[in-house]
Tab-separated table of C-alpha atoms in Angstrom:
chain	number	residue	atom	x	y	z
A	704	UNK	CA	0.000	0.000	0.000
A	705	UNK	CA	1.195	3.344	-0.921
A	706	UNK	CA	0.453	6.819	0.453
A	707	UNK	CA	0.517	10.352	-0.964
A	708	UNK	CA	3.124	12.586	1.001
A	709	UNK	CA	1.467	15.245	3.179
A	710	UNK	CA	1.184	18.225	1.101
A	711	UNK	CA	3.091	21.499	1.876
A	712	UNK	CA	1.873	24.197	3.843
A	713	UNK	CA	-0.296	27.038	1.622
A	714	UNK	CA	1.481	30.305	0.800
A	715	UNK	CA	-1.221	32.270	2.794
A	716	UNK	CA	-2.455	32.600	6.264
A	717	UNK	CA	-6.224	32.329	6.739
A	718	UNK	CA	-7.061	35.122	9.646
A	719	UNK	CA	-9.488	36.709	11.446
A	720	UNK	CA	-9.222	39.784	9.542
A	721	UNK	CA	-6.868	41.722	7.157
A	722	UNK	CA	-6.025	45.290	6.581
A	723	UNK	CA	-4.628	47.273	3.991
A	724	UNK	CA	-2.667	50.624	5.050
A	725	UNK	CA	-3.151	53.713	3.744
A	726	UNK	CA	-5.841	52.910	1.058
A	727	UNK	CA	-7.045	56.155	0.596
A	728	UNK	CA	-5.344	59.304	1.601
A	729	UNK	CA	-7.003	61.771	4.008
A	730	UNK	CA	-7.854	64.194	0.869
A	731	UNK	CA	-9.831	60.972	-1.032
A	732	UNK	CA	-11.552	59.900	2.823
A	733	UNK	CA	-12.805	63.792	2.809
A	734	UNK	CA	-14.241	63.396	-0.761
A	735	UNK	CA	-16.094	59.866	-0.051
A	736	UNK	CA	-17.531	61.709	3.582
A	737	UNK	CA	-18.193	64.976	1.327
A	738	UNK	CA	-20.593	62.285	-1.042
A	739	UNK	CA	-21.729	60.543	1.672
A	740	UNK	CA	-23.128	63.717	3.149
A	741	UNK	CA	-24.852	64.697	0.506
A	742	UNK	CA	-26.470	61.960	0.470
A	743	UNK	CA	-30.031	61.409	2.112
A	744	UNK	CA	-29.454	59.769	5.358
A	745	UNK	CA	-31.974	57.443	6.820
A	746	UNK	CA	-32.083	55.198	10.462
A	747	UNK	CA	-30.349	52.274	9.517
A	748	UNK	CA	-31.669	49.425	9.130
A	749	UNK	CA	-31.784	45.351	10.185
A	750	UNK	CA	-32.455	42.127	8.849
A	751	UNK	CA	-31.944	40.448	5.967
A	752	UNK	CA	-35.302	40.239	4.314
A	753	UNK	CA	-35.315	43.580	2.587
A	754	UNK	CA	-39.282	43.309	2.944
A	755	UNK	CA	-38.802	42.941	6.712
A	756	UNK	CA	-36.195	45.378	7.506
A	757	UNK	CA	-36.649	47.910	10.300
A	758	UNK	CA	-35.091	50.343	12.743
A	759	UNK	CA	-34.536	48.639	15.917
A	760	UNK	CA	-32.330	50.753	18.073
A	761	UNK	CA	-31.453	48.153	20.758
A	762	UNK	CA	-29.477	46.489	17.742
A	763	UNK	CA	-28.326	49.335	15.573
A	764	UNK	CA	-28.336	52.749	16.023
A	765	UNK	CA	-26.783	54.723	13.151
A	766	UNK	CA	-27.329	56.517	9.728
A	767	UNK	CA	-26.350	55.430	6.530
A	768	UNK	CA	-26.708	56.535	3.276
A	769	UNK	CA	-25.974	54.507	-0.300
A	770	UNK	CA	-23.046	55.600	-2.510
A	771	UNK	CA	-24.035	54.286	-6.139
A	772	UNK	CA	-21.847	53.394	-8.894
A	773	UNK	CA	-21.397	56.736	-11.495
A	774	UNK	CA	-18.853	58.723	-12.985
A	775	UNK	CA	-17.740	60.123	-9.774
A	776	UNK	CA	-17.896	57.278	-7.696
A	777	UNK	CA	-16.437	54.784	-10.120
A	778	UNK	CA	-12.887	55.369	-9.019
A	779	UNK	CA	-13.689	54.432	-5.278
A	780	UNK	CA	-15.041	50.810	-6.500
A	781	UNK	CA	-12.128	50.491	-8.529
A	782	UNK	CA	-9.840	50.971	-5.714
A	783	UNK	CA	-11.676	48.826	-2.838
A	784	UNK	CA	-12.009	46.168	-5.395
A	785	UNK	CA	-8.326	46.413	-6.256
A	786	UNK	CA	-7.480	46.024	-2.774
A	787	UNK	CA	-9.976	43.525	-1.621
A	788	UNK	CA	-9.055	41.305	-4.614
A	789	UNK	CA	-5.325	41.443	-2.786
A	790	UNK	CA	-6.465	40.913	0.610
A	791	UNK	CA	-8.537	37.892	-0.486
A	792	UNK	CA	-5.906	36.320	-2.319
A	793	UNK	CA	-3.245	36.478	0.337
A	794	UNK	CA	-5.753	35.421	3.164
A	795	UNK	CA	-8.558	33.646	1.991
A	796	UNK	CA	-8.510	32.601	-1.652
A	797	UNK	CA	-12.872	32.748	-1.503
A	798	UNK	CA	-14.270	32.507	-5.242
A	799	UNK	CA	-14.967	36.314	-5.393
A	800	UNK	CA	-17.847	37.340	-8.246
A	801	UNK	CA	-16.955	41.255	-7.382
A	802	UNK	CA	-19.742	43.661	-5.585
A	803	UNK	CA	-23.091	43.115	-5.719
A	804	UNK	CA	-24.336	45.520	-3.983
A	805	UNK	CA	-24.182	49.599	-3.288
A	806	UNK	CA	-21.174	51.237	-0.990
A	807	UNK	CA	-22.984	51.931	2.371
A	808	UNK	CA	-21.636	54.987	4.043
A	809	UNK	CA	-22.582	55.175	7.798
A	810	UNK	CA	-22.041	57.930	10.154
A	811	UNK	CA	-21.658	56.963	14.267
A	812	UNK	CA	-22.837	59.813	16.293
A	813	UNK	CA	-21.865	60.698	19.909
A	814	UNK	CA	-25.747	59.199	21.094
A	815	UNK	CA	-23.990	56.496	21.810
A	816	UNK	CA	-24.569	54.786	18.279
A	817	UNK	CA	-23.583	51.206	17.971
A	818	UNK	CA	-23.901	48.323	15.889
A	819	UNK	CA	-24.101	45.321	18.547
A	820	UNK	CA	-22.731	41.789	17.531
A	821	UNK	CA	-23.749	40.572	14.047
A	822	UNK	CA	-23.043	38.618	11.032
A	823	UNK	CA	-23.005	40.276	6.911
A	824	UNK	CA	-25.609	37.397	5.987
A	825	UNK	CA	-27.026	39.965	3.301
A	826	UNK	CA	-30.646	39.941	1.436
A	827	UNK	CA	-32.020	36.334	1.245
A	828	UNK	CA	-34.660	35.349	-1.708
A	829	UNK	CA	-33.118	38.658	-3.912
A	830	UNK	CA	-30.583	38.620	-6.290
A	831	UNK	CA	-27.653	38.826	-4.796
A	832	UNK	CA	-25.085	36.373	-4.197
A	833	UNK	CA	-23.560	35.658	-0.974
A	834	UNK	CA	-21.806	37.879	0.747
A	835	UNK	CA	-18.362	36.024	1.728
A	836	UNK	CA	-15.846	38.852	2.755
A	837	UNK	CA	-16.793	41.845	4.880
A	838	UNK	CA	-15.090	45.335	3.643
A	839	UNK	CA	-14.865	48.292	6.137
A	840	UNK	CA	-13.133	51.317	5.362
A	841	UNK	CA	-12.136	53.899	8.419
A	842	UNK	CA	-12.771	57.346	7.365
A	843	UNK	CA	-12.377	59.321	10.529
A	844	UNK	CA	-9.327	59.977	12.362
A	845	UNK	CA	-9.007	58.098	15.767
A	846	UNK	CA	-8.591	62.038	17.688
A	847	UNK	CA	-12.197	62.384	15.647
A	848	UNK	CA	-14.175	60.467	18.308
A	849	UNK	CA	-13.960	58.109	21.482
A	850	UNK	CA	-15.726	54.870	21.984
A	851	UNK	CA	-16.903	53.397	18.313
A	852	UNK	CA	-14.471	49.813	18.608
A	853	UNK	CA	-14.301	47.850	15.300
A	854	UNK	CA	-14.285	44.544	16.893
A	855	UNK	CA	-13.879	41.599	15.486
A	856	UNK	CA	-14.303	37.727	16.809
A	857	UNK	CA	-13.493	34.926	15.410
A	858	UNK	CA	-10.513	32.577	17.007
A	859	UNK	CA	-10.604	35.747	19.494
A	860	UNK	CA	-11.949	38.975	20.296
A	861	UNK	CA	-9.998	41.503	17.643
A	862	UNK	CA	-10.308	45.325	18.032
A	863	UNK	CA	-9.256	46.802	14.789
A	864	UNK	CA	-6.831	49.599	14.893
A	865	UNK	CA	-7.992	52.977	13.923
A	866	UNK	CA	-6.737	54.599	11.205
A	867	UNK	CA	-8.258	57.267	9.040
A	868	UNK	CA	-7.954	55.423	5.175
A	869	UNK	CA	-7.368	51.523	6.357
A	870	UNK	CA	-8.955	48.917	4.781
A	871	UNK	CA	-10.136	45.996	7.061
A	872	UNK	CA	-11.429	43.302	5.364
A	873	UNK	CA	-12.953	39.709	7.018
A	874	UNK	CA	-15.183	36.942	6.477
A	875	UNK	CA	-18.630	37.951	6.032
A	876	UNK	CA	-19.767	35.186	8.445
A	877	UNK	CA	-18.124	36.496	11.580
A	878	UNK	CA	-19.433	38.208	14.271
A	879	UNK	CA	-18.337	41.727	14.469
A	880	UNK	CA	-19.818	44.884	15.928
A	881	UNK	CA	-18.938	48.626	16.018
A	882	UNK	CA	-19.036	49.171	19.961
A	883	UNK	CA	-20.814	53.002	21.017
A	884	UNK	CA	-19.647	56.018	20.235
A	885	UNK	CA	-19.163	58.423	23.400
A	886	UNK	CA	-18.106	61.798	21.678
A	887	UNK	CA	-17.609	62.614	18.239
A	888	UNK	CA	-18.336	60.907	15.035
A	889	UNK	CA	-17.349	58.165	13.149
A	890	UNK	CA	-17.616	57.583	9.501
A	891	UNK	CA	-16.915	54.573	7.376
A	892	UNK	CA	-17.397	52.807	4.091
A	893	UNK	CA	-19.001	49.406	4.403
A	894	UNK	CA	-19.185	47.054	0.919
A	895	UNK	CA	-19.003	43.214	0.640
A	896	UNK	CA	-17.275	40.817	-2.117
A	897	UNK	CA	-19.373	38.335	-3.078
A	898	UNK	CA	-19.893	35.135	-4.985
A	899	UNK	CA	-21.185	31.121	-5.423
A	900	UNK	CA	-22.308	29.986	-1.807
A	901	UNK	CA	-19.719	28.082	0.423
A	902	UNK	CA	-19.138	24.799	0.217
């Protein structure tokens, strides 16, 4: 009887999370908060049934507004799908389709705002695909605002450093929560890669 050698180690590490430094420089963060803004805002939102989704402020307590693919825009999808592509490959080698969905700009203010533990399971019965990695860009400057953790966990509790233009990028399945926001405010970018369910 013969057996097959044990095969080598992969090239890639798969974490908890992954970030990407200095993705967008504080003059391109102040442009995606300028669209954001003038955007309109709404309570955000939970659940995945997009028939069934409602404000429930003992879960989520934020505003977000949706950043759609245009002229102007179309150079911040290019970018967070250049660097998610990168991220993916060197951590979790998913079978990406791209974005499926809007970018979701959110705004944390000091009344405490939160987004308590949760998982990116996305819109069931619609369209899309599954969501399968989890991108969060940090548009505000750490001195901006206290409180407002990025946490991630997974093999462990993770809080994500803050960093005005990092990419952090994770599986979509993990629980994660933005912890409240004390003083200040905290913006972000929110989108998710997606593609053919696990398996």
């Amino acid at each position: 009887m013969s057996f097959y050698s044990l095969l080598p180690h992969p090239t890639f590490d798969e974490n908890d999370f992954a970030t990407w430094e200095d993705g967008f420089t504080n003059e391109e963060c102040d442009e995606i908060i300028r669209l954001g803004e003038s955007l309109d805002a709404k309570d955000s939102t939970v659940g995945s049934n997009p028939k069934e989704q409602k404000n429930n402020n003992n879960i989520r307590r934020s505003l977000n507004s949706w950043i759609v693919l245009n002229k102007d825009t179309e150079w911040v999808y290019k970018r967070l799908g250049n660097i998610s592509r990168c991220l993916n490959g060197m951590n979790w080698r998913y079978d990406i389709s791209g974005f499926s969905e809007d970018l979701q700009y959110t705004r944390y203010n000091d009344d405490d705002s939160f987004y308590g533990w949760h998982i990116d399971s996305g819109q069931t019965n619609s369209e899309h695909p599954q969501r399968k990695i989890s991108i969060t860009l940090q548009l505000s400057e750490s001195s901006e605002y206290e409180g407002g953790d990025f946490q991630i966990r997974s093999s462990k509790l993770n809080t994500c450093p803050k960093k005005k233009g990092l990419v952090i990028a994770f599986p979509s399945h993990s629980l994660h929560q933005v912890t409240p926001v004390t003083k200040g405010i905290r913006r972000s970018l929110v989108v998710w890669l997606c593609g053919p369910p696990l398996r």
